[in-house]
Coordinates of C-alpha atoms in Angstrom, one line a residue:
X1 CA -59.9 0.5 38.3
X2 CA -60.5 -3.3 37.7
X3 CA -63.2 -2.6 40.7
X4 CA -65.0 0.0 39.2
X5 CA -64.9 -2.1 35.4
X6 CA -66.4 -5.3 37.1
X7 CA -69.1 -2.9 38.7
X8 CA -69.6 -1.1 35.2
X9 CA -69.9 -5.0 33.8
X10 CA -72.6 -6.2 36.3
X11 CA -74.8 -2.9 35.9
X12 CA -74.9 -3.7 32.0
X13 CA -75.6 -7.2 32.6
X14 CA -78.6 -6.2 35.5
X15 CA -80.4 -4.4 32.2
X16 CA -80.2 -6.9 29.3
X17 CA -83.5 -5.7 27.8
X18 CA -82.2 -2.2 27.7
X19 CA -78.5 -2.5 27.3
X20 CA -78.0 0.4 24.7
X21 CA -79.8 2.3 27.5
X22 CA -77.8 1.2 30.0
X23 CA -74.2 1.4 28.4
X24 CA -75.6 5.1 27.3
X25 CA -76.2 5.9 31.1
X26 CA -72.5 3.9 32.2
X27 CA -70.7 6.3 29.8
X28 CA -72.2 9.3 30.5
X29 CA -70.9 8.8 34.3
X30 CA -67.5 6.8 34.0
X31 CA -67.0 7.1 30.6
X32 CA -63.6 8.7 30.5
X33 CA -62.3 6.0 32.6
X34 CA -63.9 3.3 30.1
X35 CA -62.0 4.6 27.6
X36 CA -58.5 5.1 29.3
X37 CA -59.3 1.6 30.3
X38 CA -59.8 0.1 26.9
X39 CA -62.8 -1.5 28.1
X40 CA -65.4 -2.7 25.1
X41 CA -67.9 -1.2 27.0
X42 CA -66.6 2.4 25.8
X43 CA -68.8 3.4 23.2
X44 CA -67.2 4.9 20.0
X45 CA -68.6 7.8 18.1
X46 CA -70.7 6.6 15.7
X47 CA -73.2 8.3 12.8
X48 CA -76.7 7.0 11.8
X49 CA -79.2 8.2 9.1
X50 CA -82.8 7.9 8.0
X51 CA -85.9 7.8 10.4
X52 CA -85.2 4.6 11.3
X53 CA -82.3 5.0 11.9
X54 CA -79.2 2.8 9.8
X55 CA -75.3 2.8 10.8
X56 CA -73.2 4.2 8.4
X57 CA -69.8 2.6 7.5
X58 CA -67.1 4.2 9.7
X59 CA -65.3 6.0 8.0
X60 CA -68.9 6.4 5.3
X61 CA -68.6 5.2 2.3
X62 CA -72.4 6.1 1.3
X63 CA -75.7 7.2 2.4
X64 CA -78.6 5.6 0.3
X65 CA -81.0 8.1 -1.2
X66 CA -80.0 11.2 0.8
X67 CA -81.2 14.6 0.3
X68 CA -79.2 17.5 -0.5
X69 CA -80.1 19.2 3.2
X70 CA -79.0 17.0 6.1
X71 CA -79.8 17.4 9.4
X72 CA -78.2 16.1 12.4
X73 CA -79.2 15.2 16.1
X74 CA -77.0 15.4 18.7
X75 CA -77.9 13.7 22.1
X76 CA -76.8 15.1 25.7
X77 CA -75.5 13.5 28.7
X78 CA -75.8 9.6 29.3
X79 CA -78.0 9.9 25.5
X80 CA -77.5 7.9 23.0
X81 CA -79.4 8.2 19.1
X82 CA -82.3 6.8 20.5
X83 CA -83.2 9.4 23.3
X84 CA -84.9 11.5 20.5
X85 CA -87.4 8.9 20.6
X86 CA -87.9 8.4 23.9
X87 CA -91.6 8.6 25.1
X88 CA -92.7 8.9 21.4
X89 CA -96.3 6.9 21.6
X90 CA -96.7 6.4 25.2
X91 CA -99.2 8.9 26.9
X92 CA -98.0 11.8 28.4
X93 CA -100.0 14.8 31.0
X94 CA -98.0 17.1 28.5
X95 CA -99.6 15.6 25.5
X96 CA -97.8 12.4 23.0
X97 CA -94.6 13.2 22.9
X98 CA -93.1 13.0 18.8
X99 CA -90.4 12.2 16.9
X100 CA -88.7 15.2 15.1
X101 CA -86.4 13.3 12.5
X102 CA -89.0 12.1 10.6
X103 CA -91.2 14.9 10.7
X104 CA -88.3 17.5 9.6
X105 CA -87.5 14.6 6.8
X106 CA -91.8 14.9 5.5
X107 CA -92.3 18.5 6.2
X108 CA -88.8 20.2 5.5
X109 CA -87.4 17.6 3.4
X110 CA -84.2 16.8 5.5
X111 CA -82.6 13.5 6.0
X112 CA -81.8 12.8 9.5
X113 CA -78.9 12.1 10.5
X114 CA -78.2 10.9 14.2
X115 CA -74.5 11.0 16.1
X116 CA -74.1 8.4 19.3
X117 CA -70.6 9.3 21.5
X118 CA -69.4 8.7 24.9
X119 CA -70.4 11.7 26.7
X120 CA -68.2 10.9 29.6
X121 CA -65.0 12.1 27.5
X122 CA -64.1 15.4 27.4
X123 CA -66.5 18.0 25.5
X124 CA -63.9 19.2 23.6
X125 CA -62.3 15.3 22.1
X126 CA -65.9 14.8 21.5
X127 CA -66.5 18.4 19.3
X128 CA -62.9 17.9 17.7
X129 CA -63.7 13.9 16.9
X130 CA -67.3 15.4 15.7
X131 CA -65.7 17.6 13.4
X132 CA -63.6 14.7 11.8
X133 CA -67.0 12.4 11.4
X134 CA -68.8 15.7 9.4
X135 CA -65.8 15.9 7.4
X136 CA -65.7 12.4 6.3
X137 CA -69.7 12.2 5.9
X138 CA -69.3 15.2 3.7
X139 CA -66.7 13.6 1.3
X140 CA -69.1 11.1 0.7
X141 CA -71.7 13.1 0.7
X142 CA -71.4 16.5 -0.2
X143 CA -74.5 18.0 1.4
X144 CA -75.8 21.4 0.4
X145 CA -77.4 22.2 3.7
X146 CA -76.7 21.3 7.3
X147 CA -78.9 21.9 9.7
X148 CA -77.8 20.9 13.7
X149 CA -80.7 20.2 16.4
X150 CA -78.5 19.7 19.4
X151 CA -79.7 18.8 23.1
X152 CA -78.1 19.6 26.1
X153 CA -74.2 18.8 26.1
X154 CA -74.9 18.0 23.2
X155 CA -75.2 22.1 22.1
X156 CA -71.9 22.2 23.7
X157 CA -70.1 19.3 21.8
X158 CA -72.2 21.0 18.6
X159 CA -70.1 24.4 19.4
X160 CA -66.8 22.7 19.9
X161 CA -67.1 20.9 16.8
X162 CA -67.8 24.5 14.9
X163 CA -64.8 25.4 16.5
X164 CA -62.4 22.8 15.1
X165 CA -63.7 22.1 12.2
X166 CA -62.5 26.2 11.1
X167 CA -58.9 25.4 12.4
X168 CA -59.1 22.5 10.4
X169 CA -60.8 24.3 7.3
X170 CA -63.4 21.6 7.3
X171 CA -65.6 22.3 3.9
X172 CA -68.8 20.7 5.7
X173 CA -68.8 24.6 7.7
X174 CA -69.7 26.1 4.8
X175 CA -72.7 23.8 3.8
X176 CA -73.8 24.8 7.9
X177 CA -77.6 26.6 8.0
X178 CA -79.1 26.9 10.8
X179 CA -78.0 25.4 14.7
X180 CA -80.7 24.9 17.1
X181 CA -79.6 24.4 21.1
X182 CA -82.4 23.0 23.0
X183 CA -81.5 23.5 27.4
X184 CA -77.7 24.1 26.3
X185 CA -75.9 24.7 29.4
X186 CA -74.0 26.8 28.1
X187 CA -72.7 28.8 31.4
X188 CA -72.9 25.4 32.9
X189 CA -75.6 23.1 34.7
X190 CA -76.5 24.7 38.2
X191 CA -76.5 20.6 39.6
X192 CA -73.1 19.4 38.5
X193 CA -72.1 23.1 40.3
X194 CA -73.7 21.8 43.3
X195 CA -72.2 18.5 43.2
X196 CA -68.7 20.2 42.9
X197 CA -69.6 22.2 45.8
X198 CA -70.8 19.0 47.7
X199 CA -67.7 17.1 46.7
X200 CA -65.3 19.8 48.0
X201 CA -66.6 20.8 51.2
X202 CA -67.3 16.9 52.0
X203 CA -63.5 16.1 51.1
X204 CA -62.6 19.4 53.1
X205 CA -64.4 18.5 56.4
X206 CA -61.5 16.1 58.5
X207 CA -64.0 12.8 59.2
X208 CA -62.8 9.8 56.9
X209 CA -66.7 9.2 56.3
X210 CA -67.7 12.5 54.4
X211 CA -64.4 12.0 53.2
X212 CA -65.0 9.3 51.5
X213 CA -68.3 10.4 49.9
X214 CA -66.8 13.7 48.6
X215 CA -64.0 11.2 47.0
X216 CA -67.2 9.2 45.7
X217 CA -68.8 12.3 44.1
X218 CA -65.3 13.4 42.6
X219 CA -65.5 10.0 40.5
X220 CA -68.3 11.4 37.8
X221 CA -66.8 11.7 34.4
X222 CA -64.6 14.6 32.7
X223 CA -67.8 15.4 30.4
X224 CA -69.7 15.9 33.5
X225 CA -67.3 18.2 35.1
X226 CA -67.3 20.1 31.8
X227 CA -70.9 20.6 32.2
X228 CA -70.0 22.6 35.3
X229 CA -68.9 25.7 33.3
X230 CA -69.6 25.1 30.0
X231 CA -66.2 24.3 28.8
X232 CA -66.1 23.5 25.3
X233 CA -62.5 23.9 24.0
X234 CA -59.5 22.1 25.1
X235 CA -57.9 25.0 26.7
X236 CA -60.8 25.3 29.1
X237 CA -60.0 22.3 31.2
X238 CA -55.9 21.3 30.1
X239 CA -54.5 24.0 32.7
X240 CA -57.7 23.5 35.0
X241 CA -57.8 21.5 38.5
X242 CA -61.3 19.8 37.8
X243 CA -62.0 19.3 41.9
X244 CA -60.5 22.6 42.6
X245 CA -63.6 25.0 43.6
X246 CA -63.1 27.8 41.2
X247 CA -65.4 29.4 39.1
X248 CA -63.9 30.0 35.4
X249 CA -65.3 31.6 32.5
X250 CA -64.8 29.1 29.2
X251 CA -63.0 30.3 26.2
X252 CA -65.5 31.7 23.5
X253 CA -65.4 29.2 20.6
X254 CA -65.2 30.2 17.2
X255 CA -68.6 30.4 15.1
X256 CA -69.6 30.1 11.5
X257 CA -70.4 33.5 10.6
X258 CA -73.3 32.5 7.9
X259 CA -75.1 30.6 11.0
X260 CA -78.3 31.8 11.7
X261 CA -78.6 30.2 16.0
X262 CA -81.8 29.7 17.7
X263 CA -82.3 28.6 21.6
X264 CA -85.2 26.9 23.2
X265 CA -85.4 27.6 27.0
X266 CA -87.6 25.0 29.0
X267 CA -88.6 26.0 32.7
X268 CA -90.5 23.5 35.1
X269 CA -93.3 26.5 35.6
X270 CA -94.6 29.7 34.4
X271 CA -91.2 31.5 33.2
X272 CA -91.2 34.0 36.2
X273 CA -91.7 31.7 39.1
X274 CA -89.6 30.8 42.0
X275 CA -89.3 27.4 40.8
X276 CA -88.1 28.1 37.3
X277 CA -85.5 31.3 38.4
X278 CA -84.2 28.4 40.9
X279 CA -84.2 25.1 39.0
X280 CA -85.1 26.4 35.0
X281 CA -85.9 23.3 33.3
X282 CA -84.5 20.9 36.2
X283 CA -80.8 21.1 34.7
X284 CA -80.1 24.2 33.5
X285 CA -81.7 27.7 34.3
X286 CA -82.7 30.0 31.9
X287 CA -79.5 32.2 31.6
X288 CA -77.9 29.5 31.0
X289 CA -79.6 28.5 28.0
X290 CA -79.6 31.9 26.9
X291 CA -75.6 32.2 27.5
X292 CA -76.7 35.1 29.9
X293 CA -73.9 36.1 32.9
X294 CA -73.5 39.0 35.3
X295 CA -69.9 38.5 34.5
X296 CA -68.7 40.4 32.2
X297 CA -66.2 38.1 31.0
X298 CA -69.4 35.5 29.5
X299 CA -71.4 38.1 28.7
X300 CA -70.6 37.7 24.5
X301 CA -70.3 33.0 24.5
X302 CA -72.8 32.9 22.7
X303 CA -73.4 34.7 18.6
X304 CA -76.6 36.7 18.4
X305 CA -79.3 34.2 18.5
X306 CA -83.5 33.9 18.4
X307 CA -84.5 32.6 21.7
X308 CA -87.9 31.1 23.1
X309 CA -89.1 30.0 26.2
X310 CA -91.2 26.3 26.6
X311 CA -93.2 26.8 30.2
X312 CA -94.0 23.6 32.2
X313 CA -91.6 21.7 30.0
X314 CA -88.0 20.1 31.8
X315 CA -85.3 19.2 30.6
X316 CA -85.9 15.9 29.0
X317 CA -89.2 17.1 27.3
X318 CA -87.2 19.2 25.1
X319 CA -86.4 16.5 23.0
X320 CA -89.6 15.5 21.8
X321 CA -92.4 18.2 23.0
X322 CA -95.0 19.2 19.9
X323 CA -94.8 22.8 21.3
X324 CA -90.8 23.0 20.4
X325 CA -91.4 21.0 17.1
X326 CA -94.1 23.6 16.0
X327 CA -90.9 26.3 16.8
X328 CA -88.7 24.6 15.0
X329 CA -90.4 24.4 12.0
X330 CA -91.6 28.2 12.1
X331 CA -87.7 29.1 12.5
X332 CA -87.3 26.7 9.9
X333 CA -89.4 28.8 7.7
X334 CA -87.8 32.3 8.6
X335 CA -84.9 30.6 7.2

């Protein structure tokens, strides 16, 4: 362990101009470890707000000139508050890529509110520590509206945190609108599937040099792993051999019943090509996104939900693409 921390160490300090970046990126892949390690480089859960954005207080003890609707941002894998803005202003093939936080704030009066965690942990200590963070904002805060534009894991840690804040009768559920999951894996990421699959059969296979780099691949973090399957609740990985090659179905988390859900889909091509049924927006496929499964087990994860497809746009672009802000704000409007 004192190995892989001095590695973890030098990588930060071989990106000083991009060191929230790079701690983002560390966490994402090791960051279980960090934390069981006690290591300052864990990051903690933290909120922010406005369009700039501002860290609250943790616990909050205010938020200067909010709105009665809040809206929060939730970041995926090796993210951190500032990957919504990634890209913004620089030229892009796709067109200039924008900010949504501030345009939700002008055209649909939110205030934005932003949540940074270690997405190496667990999806489900994320959603249950998410669910405390609300809880506390709210207190402070009691918002009238919540509205929840999640990314990636982040749709995941989004529905674990639904899911615990109604054991813990959490009032902040019942100020809850609207959810938007943008590429949420939720029946897993087909590359973290792939890696398992790599990692097993390289560990299986009696030569100490694949074992070694099927040992190697078993080191990424227990949020990745999660990603496999789309675990979101603790039960889904307590009882579960992370390195085993099985292929379980997560638990179906509990949902607000007042939430209206929508799901934006990106695919790397034209929705029916070869590319897009194989690699969907370069993380997750399409059925994914859409919670679809030939098993009839997964068939119901996700509630009842409006869904549309973004061609030509990966994984990444989802974040800040005008086409999925212009969807937004028309589902906005239905609502």
């Amino acid at each position: 362990m004192a190995d892989l921390l001095d590695l973890a160490q030098r990588f930060v300090r071989a990106y000083p101009d991009r060191r929230d970046e790079a701690l983002a990126a560390l966490n994402g892949a090791i960051g279980d470890r960090l934390e069981a390690a006690d290591s300052a480089l864990a990051l903690r859960m933290q909120l922010f707000y406005g369009a700039r954005p501002w860290a609250l207080e943790d616990p909050p003890i205010a938020v200067p000139n909010a709105r009665p609707q809040a809206c929060l941002f939730v970041h995926g894998l090796m993210g951190s508050e500032r990957a919504w803005r990634f890209g913004v202003g620089a030229a892009q093939d796709e067109g200039p890529r924008v900010d949504y936080g501030p345009v939700l704030a002008a055209e649909r009066d939110q205030t934005p509110v932003y949540v940074r965690y270690n997405s190496g942990r667990h999806i489900s200590e994320n959603g249950r520590e998410l669910a405390e963070k609300l809880a506390q904002l709210h207190a402070v805060w009691p918002f009238e509206e919540l509205s929840i534009v999640a990314h990636s894991m982040g749709g995941l840690v989004t529905r674990s945190a639904c899911h615990y804040a109604l054991e813990a009768g959490h009032a902040w559920t019942d100020s809850l609108r609207r959810v938007f999951l943008l590429g949420a894996p939720s029946r897993g990421a087909p590359l973290e599937q792939l890696a398992h699959v790599t990692a097993f059969t390289l560990d299986s296979i009696w030569n100490p040099w694949t074992k070694l780099i099927g040992k190697a691949i078993k080191l990424r973090s227990a949020g990745i792993k999660d990603l496999r399957h789309g675990f979101v609740l603790d039960e889904d990985w307590r009882h579960h051999d992370a390195d085993r090659l099985a292929f379980p179905v997560p638990a179906r988390p509990r949902d607000p019943a007042h939430v209206r859900w929508f799901i934006a889909v990106g695919t790397l091509g034209q929705p029916g090509s070869p590319l897009s049924a194989t690699l969907g927006d370069g993380l997750v496929r399409r059925p994914s996104a859409r919670g679809a499964s030939l098993d009839p087990r997964a068939r119901e994860l996700l509630p009842p939900a409006e869904v549309q497809t973004f061609a030509s746009t990966g994984h990444m672009a989802l974040m800040n693409d005008r086409a999925v802000l212009e969807q937004l704000l028309e589902w906005w409007q239905s609502t």
